[in-house]
């Protein structure tokens, strides 16, 4: 029963958090692709959180999301709003980890930014001359050109989501109940707390099979939506 719960929690987190991370990372990349004063500093500041240790990150966000004295609820109280008990309310604990995951989208942002800077600007200029607005240029020129970059970020994001461990270990220990007992945390408990190494090894193989299957599905489907320069659509 606990295995099924941990698998459901991990899958829910991956389904919700990974697309959110991609949207935020791409949005930041689009903003930081425009030249302005201090652009280098801005890019550095958005990337720096990704090099923070996951343990330190978990400890920091445990304080930010504390229901009684946390920074986030303190800010909400200043605005006259009552924040939830983020890490102890079963309905809010997974959204809490989704919110925390946005702290480390800097790496994905840099990959998107590299893809944006590799675009053929003549295509954008031609689309603009043809009367395409900002949304049309993004949808029909920029997004198709970023297909390989989006594929890379999607696969690495899915793998990272299914391997989430340090943050829930530090922040909740799987609670409340089993609402944040992610699959790798459950694997760790079985192998290193209860010394059920055979069962933990089985869980590791299940985790490998799930991530491999997801990567294979994404790669197979990418033939329909990823276009490589010089290749046939």
PDB file of C-alpha atoms in Angstrom:
ATOM      1  CA  UNK A   1       0.000   0.000   0.000  1.00  0.00           C
ATOM      2  CA  UNK A   2       2.800   2.412   0.858  1.00  0.00           C
ATOM      3  CA  UNK A   3       4.536   1.642  -2.428  1.00  0.00           C
ATOM      4  CA  UNK A   4       1.415   2.495  -4.416  1.00  0.00           C
ATOM      5  CA  UNK A   5       1.012   5.710  -2.429  1.00  0.00           C
ATOM      6  CA  UNK A   6       4.626   6.735  -3.014  1.00  0.00           C
ATOM      7  CA  UNK A   7       4.319   5.951  -6.721  1.00  0.00           C
ATOM      8  CA  UNK A   8       1.127   8.034  -6.939  1.00  0.00           C
ATOM      9  CA  UNK A   9       2.741  10.959  -5.101  1.00  0.00           C
ATOM     10  CA  UNK A  10       5.834  10.864  -7.305  1.00  0.00           C
ATOM     11  CA  UNK A  11       3.807  10.592 -10.511  1.00  0.00           C
ATOM     12  CA  UNK A  12       1.521  13.457  -9.489  1.00  0.00           C
ATOM     13  CA  UNK A  13       4.513  15.635  -8.705  1.00  0.00           C
ATOM     14  CA  UNK A  14       6.199  14.814 -12.018  1.00  0.00           C
ATOM     15  CA  UNK A  15       3.052  15.445 -14.079  1.00  0.00           C
ATOM     16  CA  UNK A  16       2.421  18.826 -12.457  1.00  0.00           C
ATOM     17  CA  UNK A  17       5.899  20.143 -11.643  1.00  0.00           C
ATOM     18  CA  UNK A  18       7.798  19.355 -14.851  1.00  0.00           C
ATOM     19  CA  UNK A  19       5.506  21.309 -17.238  1.00  0.00           C
ATOM     20  CA  UNK A  20       5.432  24.191 -14.748  1.00  0.00           C
ATOM     21  CA  UNK A  21       9.236  24.236 -14.615  1.00  0.00           C
ATOM     22  CA  UNK A  22       9.461  24.242 -18.413  1.00  0.00           C
ATOM     23  CA  UNK A  23       7.023  27.141 -18.750  1.00  0.00           C
ATOM     24  CA  UNK A  24       8.797  29.243 -16.109  1.00  0.00           C
ATOM     25  CA  UNK A  25      12.272  28.431 -17.485  1.00  0.00           C
ATOM     26  CA  UNK A  26      11.225  29.312 -21.035  1.00  0.00           C
ATOM     27  CA  UNK A  27       9.581  32.518 -19.853  1.00  0.00           C
ATOM     28  CA  UNK A  28      12.738  33.576 -18.024  1.00  0.00           C
ATOM     29  CA  UNK A  29      14.857  32.709 -21.053  1.00  0.00           C
ATOM     30  CA  UNK A  30      12.669  34.875 -23.289  1.00  0.00           C
ATOM     31  CA  UNK A  31      12.990  37.777 -20.849  1.00  0.00           C
ATOM     32  CA  UNK A  32      16.763  37.403 -20.513  1.00  0.00           C
ATOM     33  CA  UNK A  33      17.310  37.045 -24.250  1.00  0.00           C
ATOM     34  CA  UNK A  34      16.767  40.782 -24.682  1.00  0.00           C
ATOM     35  CA  UNK A  35      19.770  43.066 -24.166  1.00  0.00           C
ATOM     36  CA  UNK A  36      19.570  45.450 -21.230  1.00  0.00           C
ATOM     37  CA  UNK A  37      21.915  46.887 -18.661  1.00  0.00           C
ATOM     38  CA  UNK A  38      23.014  44.259 -16.143  1.00  0.00           C
ATOM     39  CA  UNK A  39      21.920  41.315 -18.299  1.00  0.00           C
ATOM     40  CA  UNK A  40      24.941  39.239 -17.232  1.00  0.00           C
ATOM     41  CA  UNK A  41      24.227  39.812 -13.543  1.00  0.00           C
ATOM     42  CA  UNK A  42      20.565  38.902 -13.993  1.00  0.00           C
ATOM     43  CA  UNK A  43      21.416  35.643 -15.731  1.00  0.00           C
ATOM     44  CA  UNK A  44      23.892  34.775 -12.998  1.00  0.00           C
ATOM     45  CA  UNK A  45      21.382  35.474 -10.224  1.00  0.00           C
ATOM     46  CA  UNK A  46      18.764  33.241 -11.810  1.00  0.00           C
ATOM     47  CA  UNK A  47      21.297  30.434 -12.262  1.00  0.00           C
ATOM     48  CA  UNK A  48      22.977  30.585  -8.824  1.00  0.00           C
ATOM     49  CA  UNK A  49      20.209  28.716  -6.905  1.00  0.00           C
ATOM     50  CA  UNK A  50      20.829  25.617  -9.036  1.00  0.00           C
ATOM     51  CA  UNK A  51      24.281  25.114  -7.503  1.00  0.00           C
ATOM     52  CA  UNK A  52      22.977  25.168  -3.918  1.00  0.00           C
ATOM     53  CA  UNK A  53      23.161  21.782  -2.180  1.00  0.00           C
ATOM     54  CA  UNK A  54      19.769  20.003  -2.139  1.00  0.00           C
ATOM     55  CA  UNK A  55      20.122  19.558   1.632  1.00  0.00           C
ATOM     56  CA  UNK A  56      20.646  23.291   2.159  1.00  0.00           C
ATOM     57  CA  UNK A  57      17.824  23.973  -0.262  1.00  0.00           C
ATOM     58  CA  UNK A  58      15.502  21.702   1.726  1.00  0.00           C
ATOM     59  CA  UNK A  59      16.442  23.336   5.036  1.00  0.00           C
ATOM     60  CA  UNK A  60      15.910  26.815   3.594  1.00  0.00           C
ATOM     61  CA  UNK A  61      12.491  25.978   2.134  1.00  0.00           C
ATOM     62  CA  UNK A  62      11.437  24.206   5.333  1.00  0.00           C
ATOM     63  CA  UNK A  63      11.847  27.586   7.018  1.00  0.00           C
ATOM     64  CA  UNK A  64      10.173  29.505   4.170  1.00  0.00           C
ATOM     65  CA  UNK A  65       7.149  27.185   4.156  1.00  0.00           C
ATOM     66  CA  UNK A  66       6.779  26.819   7.908  1.00  0.00           C
ATOM     67  CA  UNK A  67       3.101  27.268   8.724  1.00  0.00           C
ATOM     68  CA  UNK A  68       3.653  29.307  11.892  1.00  0.00           C
ATOM     69  CA  UNK A  69       6.824  31.355  11.410  1.00  0.00           C
ATOM     70  CA  UNK A  70       7.618  30.855   7.732  1.00  0.00           C
ATOM     71  CA  UNK A  71       8.639  33.660   5.438  1.00  0.00           C
ATOM     72  CA  UNK A  72       5.912  32.918   2.883  1.00  0.00           C
ATOM     73  CA  UNK A  73       3.035  32.920   5.358  1.00  0.00           C
ATOM     74  CA  UNK A  74       4.498  36.023   6.971  1.00  0.00           C
ATOM     75  CA  UNK A  75       4.354  37.804   3.634  1.00  0.00           C
ATOM     76  CA  UNK A  76       0.787  36.600   3.049  1.00  0.00           C
ATOM     77  CA  UNK A  77      -0.235  37.813   6.519  1.00  0.00           C
ATOM     78  CA  UNK A  78       1.176  41.251   5.707  1.00  0.00           C
ATOM     79  CA  UNK A  79      -1.137  41.317   2.697  1.00  0.00           C
ATOM     80  CA  UNK A  80      -4.085  40.282   4.870  1.00  0.00           C
ATOM     81  CA  UNK A  81      -4.150  36.671   3.664  1.00  0.00           C
ATOM     82  CA  UNK A  82      -4.022  33.495   5.736  1.00  0.00           C
ATOM     83  CA  UNK A  83      -1.549  31.003   4.309  1.00  0.00           C
ATOM     84  CA  UNK A  84      -1.974  27.239   4.678  1.00  0.00           C
ATOM     85  CA  UNK A  85       0.225  24.950   6.744  1.00  0.00           C
ATOM     86  CA  UNK A  86       2.234  24.081   3.649  1.00  0.00           C
ATOM     87  CA  UNK A  87       4.190  21.070   4.859  1.00  0.00           C
ATOM     88  CA  UNK A  88       1.620  19.592   7.267  1.00  0.00           C
ATOM     89  CA  UNK A  89      -1.575  19.923   5.261  1.00  0.00           C
ATOM     90  CA  UNK A  90      -2.000  16.826   3.014  1.00  0.00           C
ATOM     91  CA  UNK A  91      -3.607  18.891   0.261  1.00  0.00           C
ATOM     92  CA  UNK A  92      -0.752  21.406   0.153  1.00  0.00           C
ATOM     93  CA  UNK A  93       2.405  19.346   0.667  1.00  0.00           C
ATOM     94  CA  UNK A  94       2.893  18.313  -2.989  1.00  0.00           C
ATOM     95  CA  UNK A  95       2.152  21.860  -4.252  1.00  0.00           C
ATOM     96  CA  UNK A  96       4.786  23.018  -1.751  1.00  0.00           C
ATOM     97  CA  UNK A  97       7.409  20.864  -3.449  1.00  0.00           C
ATOM     98  CA  UNK A  98       6.223  22.117  -6.840  1.00  0.00           C
ATOM     99  CA  UNK A  99       6.728  25.692  -5.658  1.00  0.00           C
ATOM    100  CA  UNK A 100      10.166  24.839  -4.322  1.00  0.00           C
ATOM    101  CA  UNK A 101      11.142  23.209  -7.638  1.00  0.00           C
ATOM    102  CA  UNK A 102      10.854  26.589  -9.381  1.00  0.00           C
ATOM    103  CA  UNK A 103      13.865  27.725  -7.358  1.00  0.00           C
ATOM    104  CA  UNK A 104      16.143  25.559  -9.515  1.00  0.00           C
ATOM    105  CA  UNK A 105      14.868  26.249 -13.034  1.00  0.00           C
ATOM    106  CA  UNK A 106      17.989  28.290 -13.759  1.00  0.00           C
ATOM    107  CA  UNK A 107      19.730  25.358 -15.449  1.00  0.00           C
ATOM    108  CA  UNK A 108      16.788  24.759 -17.781  1.00  0.00           C
ATOM    109  CA  UNK A 109      16.614  28.507 -18.389  1.00  0.00           C
ATOM    110  CA  UNK A 110      20.231  28.546 -19.567  1.00  0.00           C
ATOM    111  CA  UNK A 111      19.580  25.673 -21.974  1.00  0.00           C
ATOM    112  CA  UNK A 112      16.566  27.505 -23.404  1.00  0.00           C
ATOM    113  CA  UNK A 113      18.605  30.698 -23.580  1.00  0.00           C
ATOM    114  CA  UNK A 114      21.337  28.941 -25.561  1.00  0.00           C
ATOM    115  CA  UNK A 115      18.670  27.668 -27.942  1.00  0.00           C
ATOM    116  CA  UNK A 116      17.194  31.157 -28.345  1.00  0.00           C
ATOM    117  CA  UNK A 117      20.570  32.665 -29.112  1.00  0.00           C
ATOM    118  CA  UNK A 118      21.145  30.029 -31.760  1.00  0.00           C
ATOM    119  CA  UNK A 119      17.980  30.960 -33.663  1.00  0.00           C
ATOM    120  CA  UNK A 120      18.231  32.371 -37.181  1.00  0.00           C
ATOM    121  CA  UNK A 121      17.135  35.956 -36.610  1.00  0.00           C
ATOM    122  CA  UNK A 122      16.337  36.316 -40.304  1.00  0.00           C
ATOM    123  CA  UNK A 123      13.358  33.995 -39.840  1.00  0.00           C
ATOM    124  CA  UNK A 124      11.979  36.213 -37.085  1.00  0.00           C
ATOM    125  CA  UNK A 125      12.510  39.315 -39.189  1.00  0.00           C
ATOM    126  CA  UNK A 126      10.802  37.694 -42.181  1.00  0.00           C
ATOM    127  CA  UNK A 127       7.828  36.664 -40.031  1.00  0.00           C
ATOM    128  CA  UNK A 128       7.565  40.188 -38.644  1.00  0.00           C
ATOM    129  CA  UNK A 129       7.653  41.674 -42.137  1.00  0.00           C
ATOM    130  CA  UNK A 130       4.848  39.308 -43.119  1.00  0.00           C
ATOM    131  CA  UNK A 131       2.729  40.776 -40.343  1.00  0.00           C
ATOM    132  CA  UNK A 132       3.139  38.056 -37.705  1.00  0.00           C
ATOM    133  CA  UNK A 133       2.567  39.338 -34.180  1.00  0.00           C
ATOM    134  CA  UNK A 134       4.563  38.423 -31.089  1.00  0.00           C
ATOM    135  CA  UNK A 135       2.413  35.361 -30.303  1.00  0.00           C
ATOM    136  CA  UNK A 136       2.509  34.099 -33.895  1.00  0.00           C
ATOM    137  CA  UNK A 137       6.294  34.505 -34.055  1.00  0.00           C
ATOM    138  CA  UNK A 138       6.633  32.582 -30.805  1.00  0.00           C
ATOM    139  CA  UNK A 139       4.243  29.808 -31.822  1.00  0.00           C
ATOM    140  CA  UNK A 140       5.318  29.250 -35.420  1.00  0.00           C
ATOM    141  CA  UNK A 141       8.998  30.283 -35.423  1.00  0.00           C
ATOM    142  CA  UNK A 142      10.558  30.247 -31.952  1.00  0.00           C
ATOM    143  CA  UNK A 143       8.825  27.227 -30.391  1.00  0.00           C
ATOM    144  CA  UNK A 144       9.410  24.834 -33.328  1.00  0.00           C
ATOM    145  CA  UNK A 145      13.059  25.878 -33.453  1.00  0.00           C
ATOM    146  CA  UNK A 146      13.406  25.122 -29.743  1.00  0.00           C
ATOM    147  CA  UNK A 147      12.080  21.578 -30.176  1.00  0.00           C
ATOM    148  CA  UNK A 148      15.394  19.774 -29.492  1.00  0.00           C
ATOM    149  CA  UNK A 149      16.084  21.977 -26.467  1.00  0.00           C
ATOM    150  CA  UNK A 150      12.566  21.410 -25.136  1.00  0.00           C
ATOM    151  CA  UNK A 151      13.006  17.654 -25.586  1.00  0.00           C
ATOM    152  CA  UNK A 152      16.254  17.704 -23.605  1.00  0.00           C
ATOM    153  CA  UNK A 153      14.753  19.718 -20.748  1.00  0.00           C
ATOM    154  CA  UNK A 154      11.631  17.550 -20.681  1.00  0.00           C
ATOM    155  CA  UNK A 155      13.525  14.270 -20.360  1.00  0.00           C
ATOM    156  CA  UNK A 156      16.009  15.534 -17.776  1.00  0.00           C
ATOM    157  CA  UNK A 157      13.162  17.177 -15.844  1.00  0.00           C
ATOM    158  CA  UNK A 158      11.164  13.932 -15.724  1.00  0.00           C
ATOM    159  CA  UNK A 159      14.180  11.956 -14.550  1.00  0.00           C
ATOM    160  CA  UNK A 160      14.944  14.534 -11.851  1.00  0.00           C
ATOM    161  CA  UNK A 161      11.304  14.547 -10.689  1.00  0.00           C
ATOM    162  CA  UNK A 162      11.273  10.771 -10.198  1.00  0.00           C
ATOM    163  CA  UNK A 163      14.585  10.964  -8.308  1.00  0.00           C
ATOM    164  CA  UNK A 164      13.496  13.619  -5.791  1.00  0.00           C
ATOM    165  CA  UNK A 165      14.938  12.638  -2.416  1.00  0.00           C
ATOM    166  CA  UNK A 166      17.003  15.147  -0.419  1.00  0.00           C
ATOM    167  CA  UNK A 167      14.342  17.847  -0.121  1.00  0.00           C
ATOM    168  CA  UNK A 168      11.508  15.617   1.210  1.00  0.00           C
ATOM    169  CA  UNK A 169      14.030  13.815   3.435  1.00  0.00           C
ATOM    170  CA  UNK A 170      15.022  17.122   5.042  1.00  0.00           C
ATOM    171  CA  UNK A 171      11.645  18.871   4.970  1.00  0.00           C
ATOM    172  CA  UNK A 172       8.945  16.304   5.775  1.00  0.00           C
ATOM    173  CA  UNK A 173      10.416  12.795   6.174  1.00  0.00           C
ATOM    174  CA  UNK A 174       7.523  11.632   3.997  1.00  0.00           C
ATOM    175  CA  UNK A 175       4.765  13.227   6.085  1.00  0.00           C
ATOM    176  CA  UNK A 176       2.093  14.096   6.800  1.00  0.00           C
ATOM    177  CA  UNK A 177       1.219  10.426   6.694  1.00  0.00           C
ATOM    178  CA  UNK A 178       2.680   9.307   3.377  1.00  0.00           C
ATOM    179  CA  UNK A 179       1.604  12.372   1.398  1.00  0.00           C
ATOM    180  CA  UNK A 180       5.207  13.303   0.536  1.00  0.00           C
ATOM    181  CA  UNK A 181       6.813   9.864   0.615  1.00  0.00           C
ATOM    182  CA  UNK A 182       8.362  10.062  -2.826  1.00  0.00           C
ATOM    183  CA  UNK A 183       9.549   6.854  -4.425  1.00  0.00           C
ATOM    184  CA  UNK A 184      13.278   7.340  -3.784  1.00  0.00           C
ATOM    185  CA  UNK A 185      12.582   8.301  -0.161  1.00  0.00           C
ATOM    186  CA  UNK A 186      10.557   5.102   0.230  1.00  0.00           C
ATOM    187  CA  UNK A 187      13.413   3.161  -1.376  1.00  0.00           C
ATOM    188  CA  UNK A 188      15.883   4.721   1.065  1.00  0.00           C
ATOM    189  CA  UNK A 189      13.704   3.882   4.066  1.00  0.00           C
ATOM    190  CA  UNK A 190      13.331   0.260   3.023  1.00  0.00           C
ATOM    191  CA  UNK A 191      17.017  -0.229   2.241  1.00  0.00           C
ATOM    192  CA  UNK A 192      18.855   1.808   4.862  1.00  0.00           C
ATOM    193  CA  UNK A 193      16.401   2.214   7.731  1.00  0.00           C
ATOM    194  CA  UNK A 194      14.736  -1.193   7.719  1.00  0.00           C
ATOM    195  CA  UNK A 195      17.603  -3.037   5.968  1.00  0.00           C
ATOM    196  CA  UNK A 196      15.267  -4.726   3.483  1.00  0.00           C
ATOM    197  CA  UNK A 197      17.894  -4.620   0.761  1.00  0.00           C
ATOM    198  CA  UNK A 198      16.168  -7.095  -1.549  1.00  0.00           C
ATOM    199  CA  UNK A 199      12.945  -5.088  -1.538  1.00  0.00           C
ATOM    200  CA  UNK A 200      14.894  -1.831  -1.956  1.00  0.00           C
ATOM    201  CA  UNK A 201      16.728  -3.309  -4.956  1.00  0.00           C
ATOM    202  CA  UNK A 202      13.384  -4.258  -6.478  1.00  0.00           C
ATOM    203  CA  UNK A 203      12.169  -0.695  -5.966  1.00  0.00           C
ATOM    204  CA  UNK A 204      15.312   0.591  -7.672  1.00  0.00           C
ATOM    205  CA  UNK A 205      14.624  -1.596 -10.701  1.00  0.00           C
ATOM    206  CA  UNK A 206      11.015  -0.389 -10.777  1.00  0.00           C
ATOM    207  CA  UNK A 207      12.248   3.200 -10.676  1.00  0.00           C
ATOM    208  CA  UNK A 208      14.647   2.486 -13.536  1.00  0.00           C
ATOM    209  CA  UNK A 209      11.900   0.821 -15.582  1.00  0.00           C
ATOM    210  CA  UNK A 210       9.524   3.751 -15.070  1.00  0.00           C
ATOM    211  CA  UNK A 211      12.050   6.424 -16.017  1.00  0.00           C
ATOM    212  CA  UNK A 212      13.299   4.405 -18.996  1.00  0.00           C
ATOM    213  CA  UNK A 213       9.740   3.847 -20.235  1.00  0.00           C
ATOM    214  CA  UNK A 214       8.873   7.531 -19.869  1.00  0.00           C
ATOM    215  CA  UNK A 215      12.032   8.580 -21.698  1.00  0.00           C
ATOM    216  CA  UNK A 216      11.268   6.114 -24.484  1.00  0.00           C
ATOM    217  CA  UNK A 217       7.685   7.379 -24.839  1.00  0.00           C
ATOM    218  CA  UNK A 218       8.856  10.993 -24.985  1.00  0.00           C
ATOM    219  CA  UNK A 219      11.571  10.173 -27.521  1.00  0.00           C
ATOM    220  CA  UNK A 220       9.128   8.237 -29.726  1.00  0.00           C
ATOM    221  CA  UNK A 221       6.559  11.030 -29.598  1.00  0.00           C
ATOM    222  CA  UNK A 222       9.213  13.658 -30.309  1.00  0.00           C
ATOM    223  CA  UNK A 223       9.290  12.586 -33.952  1.00  0.00           C
ATOM    224  CA  UNK A 224       5.993  14.451 -34.345  1.00  0.00           C
ATOM    225  CA  UNK A 225       6.955  17.729 -32.677  1.00  0.00           C
ATOM    226  CA  UNK A 226      10.762  18.056 -32.747  1.00  0.00           C
ATOM    227  CA  UNK A 227      12.347  19.442 -35.907  1.00  0.00           C
ATOM    228  CA  UNK A 228      16.104  19.425 -36.380  1.00  0.00           C
ATOM    229  CA  UNK A 229      17.739  21.982 -38.650  1.00  0.00           C
ATOM    230  CA  UNK A 230      18.453  20.436 -42.034  1.00  0.00           C
ATOM    231  CA  UNK A 231      16.153  17.492 -41.406  1.00  0.00           C
ATOM    232  CA  UNK A 232      12.818  16.645 -42.999  1.00  0.00           C
ATOM    233  CA  UNK A 233       9.654  17.412 -41.053  1.00  0.00           C
TER     234      UNK A 233
END
